[in-house]
Amino acid sequence: MGADLRRPEEHDNAVAQKAVPKFEIDESSSLPLWVQLRDRFAFLISTGFYEPGEQLPSVRKFAAENHVSLNTVSKAFMALEREGYIVTRHGSGAYVRETTPDDVALSEIDVITDEYIKNCLELGMGYEDIPAFIRKAIERVKSQAPTSPGGKA
């Protein structure tokens, strides 16, 4: 076997990375692709999919797997770093910051979700009724959305 030439601090980070959720481009969106990417990663970090200290996929790997330009992914990662979600370690990659902007307060999505649940309860729904209602609403919204050339809503 060959010698392990990594720096000592890199040994702990050598664990396999989790699979990256597929990113679907919303071609009907007025948002540039890099903003869509930034928003998706910010959401994944805020919801705990990526945990503090966890390494994100490399720019090169993500770009190749999702057929996106390296520059586009790089621009999204730079924005995530500017906004305090990630930190880049030269030669090692991008990692979720130990404390992110959402650690300080509930995210906007959490607040909206909490209010929605409270409103449903006030209308007489039970907790067990809410997920089925949300699934129906998602299907209704999907059916109303214009389809992209690839056939996805």
mmCIF file of C-alpha atoms in Angstrom:
data_model
loop_
_atom_site.group_PDB
_atom_site.id
_atom_site.type_symbol
_atom_site.label_atom_id
_atom_site.label_comp_id
_atom_site.label_asym_id
_atom_site.label_seq_id
_atom_site.Cartn_x
_atom_site.Cartn_y
_atom_site.Cartn_z
ATOM 1 C CA MET A 1 0.000 0.000 0.000
ATOM 2 C CA GLY A 2 1.113 3.547 -0.652
ATOM 3 C CA ALA A 3 1.661 6.118 2.043
ATOM 4 C CA ASP A 4 -1.268 8.282 3.146
ATOM 5 C CA LEU A 5 -0.115 11.753 2.126
ATOM 6 C CA ARG A 6 -3.031 13.691 3.617
ATOM 7 C CA ARG A 7 -2.422 16.212 6.352
ATOM 8 C CA PRO A 8 -3.382 14.878 9.822
ATOM 9 C CA GLU A 9 -6.479 17.121 10.052
ATOM 10 C CA GLU A 10 -7.756 15.650 6.772
ATOM 11 C CA HIS A 11 -7.991 12.107 8.147
ATOM 12 C CA ASP A 12 -11.169 12.940 10.082
ATOM 13 C CA ASN A 13 -12.791 14.347 6.942
ATOM 14 C CA ALA A 14 -12.092 11.267 4.838
ATOM 15 C CA VAL A 15 -15.479 9.703 5.543
ATOM 16 C CA ALA A 16 -17.743 9.113 2.564
ATOM 17 C CA GLN A 17 -19.996 12.007 1.659
ATOM 18 C CA LYS A 18 -23.744 11.476 1.543
ATOM 19 C CA ALA A 19 -25.487 11.346 -1.784
ATOM 20 C CA VAL A 20 -26.371 14.753 -3.143
ATOM 21 C CA PRO A 21 -30.090 15.223 -3.757
ATOM 22 C CA LYS A 22 -30.743 15.732 -7.449
ATOM 23 C CA PHE A 23 -31.241 19.351 -8.347
ATOM 24 C CA GLU A 24 -34.083 20.158 -10.717
ATOM 25 C CA ILE A 25 -33.706 23.332 -12.734
ATOM 26 C CA ASP A 26 -36.870 25.410 -12.817
ATOM 27 C CA GLU A 27 -36.681 26.696 -16.369
ATOM 28 C CA SER A 28 -39.860 28.725 -15.881
ATOM 29 C CA SER A 29 -38.270 30.650 -12.996
ATOM 30 C CA SER A 30 -37.010 34.169 -13.506
ATOM 31 C CA LEU A 31 -34.210 33.393 -11.018
ATOM 32 C CA PRO A 32 -30.771 32.721 -12.502
ATOM 33 C CA LEU A 33 -29.542 29.152 -12.134
ATOM 34 C CA TRP A 34 -26.844 30.083 -9.615
ATOM 35 C CA VAL A 35 -29.515 31.664 -7.369
ATOM 36 C CA GLN A 36 -31.662 28.520 -7.616
ATOM 37 C CA LEU A 37 -28.607 26.473 -6.584
ATOM 38 C CA ARG A 38 -27.778 28.824 -3.712
ATOM 39 C CA ASP A 39 -31.363 28.707 -2.467
ATOM 40 C CA ARG A 40 -31.470 24.898 -2.650
ATOM 41 C CA PHE A 41 -28.227 24.484 -0.682
ATOM 42 C CA ALA A 42 -29.318 27.127 1.861
ATOM 43 C CA PHE A 43 -32.552 25.156 2.321
ATOM 44 C CA LEU A 44 -30.682 21.840 2.717
ATOM 45 C CA ILE A 45 -28.385 23.427 5.313
ATOM 46 C CA SER A 46 -31.225 25.186 7.159
ATOM 47 C CA THR A 47 -33.301 22.021 7.400
ATOM 48 C CA GLY A 48 -30.409 19.914 8.699
ATOM 49 C CA PHE A 49 -29.824 17.741 5.629
ATOM 50 C CA TYR A 50 -26.256 19.039 5.780
ATOM 51 C CA GLU A 51 -25.101 19.353 9.369
ATOM 52 C CA PRO A 52 -22.623 21.854 10.856
ATOM 53 C CA GLY A 53 -19.079 20.878 9.949
ATOM 54 C CA GLU A 54 -20.197 18.551 7.164
ATOM 55 C CA GLN A 55 -18.446 18.766 3.822
ATOM 56 C CA LEU A 56 -20.529 19.699 0.791
ATOM 57 C CA PRO A 57 -19.968 17.979 -2.537
ATOM 58 C CA SER A 58 -17.120 19.461 -4.514
ATOM 59 C CA VAL A 59 -17.971 22.083 -7.096
ATOM 60 C CA ARG A 60 -16.588 19.826 -9.819
ATOM 61 C CA LYS A 61 -18.548 16.744 -8.664
ATOM 62 C CA PHE A 62 -21.834 18.629 -8.276
ATOM 63 C CA ALA A 63 -21.436 20.328 -11.660
ATOM 64 C CA ALA A 64 -20.693 17.026 -13.412
ATOM 65 C CA GLU A 65 -23.530 15.084 -11.769
ATOM 66 C CA ASN A 66 -26.085 17.796 -12.480
ATOM 67 C CA HIS A 67 -24.807 18.897 -15.911
ATOM 68 C CA VAL A 68 -24.255 22.453 -14.720
ATOM 69 C CA SER A 69 -21.359 24.800 -15.445
ATOM 70 C CA LEU A 70 -18.493 24.870 -12.927
ATOM 71 C CA ASN A 71 -18.758 28.669 -12.891
ATOM 72 C CA THR A 72 -22.450 28.518 -11.987
ATOM 73 C CA VAL A 73 -21.850 26.156 -9.039
ATOM 74 C CA SER A 74 -18.826 28.170 -7.942
ATOM 75 C CA LYS A 75 -20.863 31.396 -7.958
ATOM 76 C CA ALA A 76 -23.573 29.738 -5.821
ATOM 77 C CA PHE A 77 -20.963 28.483 -3.317
ATOM 78 C CA MET A 78 -19.340 31.930 -3.124
ATOM 79 C CA ALA A 79 -22.757 33.438 -2.320
ATOM 80 C CA LEU A 80 -23.351 30.779 0.368
ATOM 81 C CA GLU A 81 -20.008 31.671 1.912
ATOM 82 C CA ARG A 82 -20.754 35.418 1.816
ATOM 83 C CA GLU A 83 -24.132 34.780 3.450
ATOM 84 C CA GLY A 84 -22.574 32.753 6.266
ATOM 85 C CA TYR A 85 -23.823 29.257 5.407
ATOM 86 C CA ILE A 86 -20.508 27.677 4.475
ATOM 87 C CA VAL A 87 -16.788 28.126 4.873
ATOM 88 C CA THR A 88 -14.278 27.162 2.194
ATOM 89 C CA ARG A 89 -11.008 25.555 3.212
ATOM 90 C CA HIS A 90 -8.386 25.911 0.508
ATOM 91 C CA GLY A 91 -7.525 22.533 -0.946
ATOM 92 C CA SER A 92 -10.110 20.728 1.177
ATOM 93 C CA GLY A 93 -13.521 21.937 0.011
ATOM 94 C CA ALA A 94 -16.627 23.648 1.336
ATOM 95 C CA TYR A 95 -18.078 22.882 4.771
ATOM 96 C CA VAL A 96 -21.242 23.929 6.562
ATOM 97 C CA ARG A 97 -20.380 26.586 9.150
ATOM 98 C CA GLU A 98 -20.671 25.515 12.756
ATOM 99 C CA THR A 99 -23.263 28.266 13.240
ATOM 100 C CA THR A 100 -25.403 29.344 10.318
ATOM 101 C CA PRO A 101 -27.673 32.382 9.962
ATOM 102 C CA ASP A 102 -30.694 30.160 10.676
ATOM 103 C CA ASP A 103 -29.310 28.980 14.023
ATOM 104 C CA VAL A 104 -30.107 32.382 15.486
ATOM 105 C CA ALA A 105 -33.822 32.452 14.668
ATOM 106 C CA LEU A 106 -36.448 30.299 13.028
ATOM 107 C CA SER A 107 -36.188 30.345 9.272
ATOM 108 C CA GLU A 108 -38.911 32.072 7.319
ATOM 109 C CA ILE A 109 -40.119 28.652 6.149
ATOM 110 C CA ASP A 110 -40.443 27.449 9.755
ATOM 111 C CA VAL A 111 -42.507 30.499 10.676
ATOM 112 C CA ILE A 112 -44.818 30.066 7.660
ATOM 113 C CA THR A 113 -45.196 26.344 8.372
ATOM 114 C CA ASP A 114 -45.983 26.917 12.054
ATOM 115 C CA GLU A 115 -48.616 29.519 11.152
ATOM 116 C CA TYR A 116 -50.147 27.207 8.545
ATOM 117 C CA ILE A 117 -50.463 24.371 11.072
ATOM 118 C CA LYS A 118 -52.019 26.694 13.660
ATOM 119 C CA ASN A 119 -54.530 27.950 11.072
ATOM 120 C CA CYS A 120 -55.452 24.374 10.107
ATOM 121 C CA LEU A 121 -56.024 23.488 13.758
ATOM 122 C CA GLU A 122 -58.171 26.588 14.245
ATOM 123 C CA LEU A 123 -60.306 25.448 11.290
ATOM 124 C CA GLY A 124 -60.949 22.134 13.041
ATOM 125 C CA MET A 125 -58.386 19.885 11.374
ATOM 126 C CA GLY A 126 -56.436 17.411 13.459
ATOM 127 C CA TYR A 127 -52.671 17.037 13.299
ATOM 128 C CA GLU A 128 -53.091 13.736 11.470
ATOM 129 C CA ASP A 129 -55.212 15.443 8.747
ATOM 130 C CA ILE A 130 -52.660 18.079 7.813
ATOM 131 C CA PRO A 131 -50.092 15.931 5.879
ATOM 132 C CA ALA A 132 -52.774 14.501 3.567
ATOM 133 C CA PHE A 133 -54.130 17.999 2.944
ATOM 134 C CA ILE A 134 -50.632 19.258 2.098
ATOM 135 C CA ARG A 135 -50.055 16.367 -0.341
ATOM 136 C CA LYS A 136 -53.315 17.267 -2.134
ATOM 137 C CA ALA A 137 -52.287 20.925 -2.277
ATOM 138 C CA ILE A 138 -48.893 20.015 -3.731
ATOM 139 C CA GLU A 139 -50.544 17.948 -6.458
ATOM 140 C CA ARG A 140 -52.981 20.786 -7.202
ATOM 141 C CA VAL A 141 -50.148 23.325 -7.503
ATOM 142 C CA LYS A 142 -48.073 20.949 -9.650
ATOM 143 C CA SER A 143 -50.994 20.435 -12.034
ATOM 144 C CA GLN A 144 -51.415 24.209 -12.402
ATOM 145 C CA ALA A 145 -47.719 24.894 -13.022
ATOM 146 C CA PRO A 146 -46.568 25.329 -16.617
ATOM 147 C CA THR A 147 -44.497 22.398 -17.813
ATOM 148 C CA SER A 148 -40.955 22.818 -19.003
ATOM 149 C CA PRO A 149 -39.732 21.445 -22.352
ATOM 150 C CA GLY A 150 -38.519 18.344 -20.476
ATOM 151 C CA GLY A 151 -42.071 17.608 -19.290
ATOM 152 C CA LYS A 152 -41.442 18.387 -15.601
ATOM 153 C CA ALA A 153 -43.649 20.769 -13.708
#
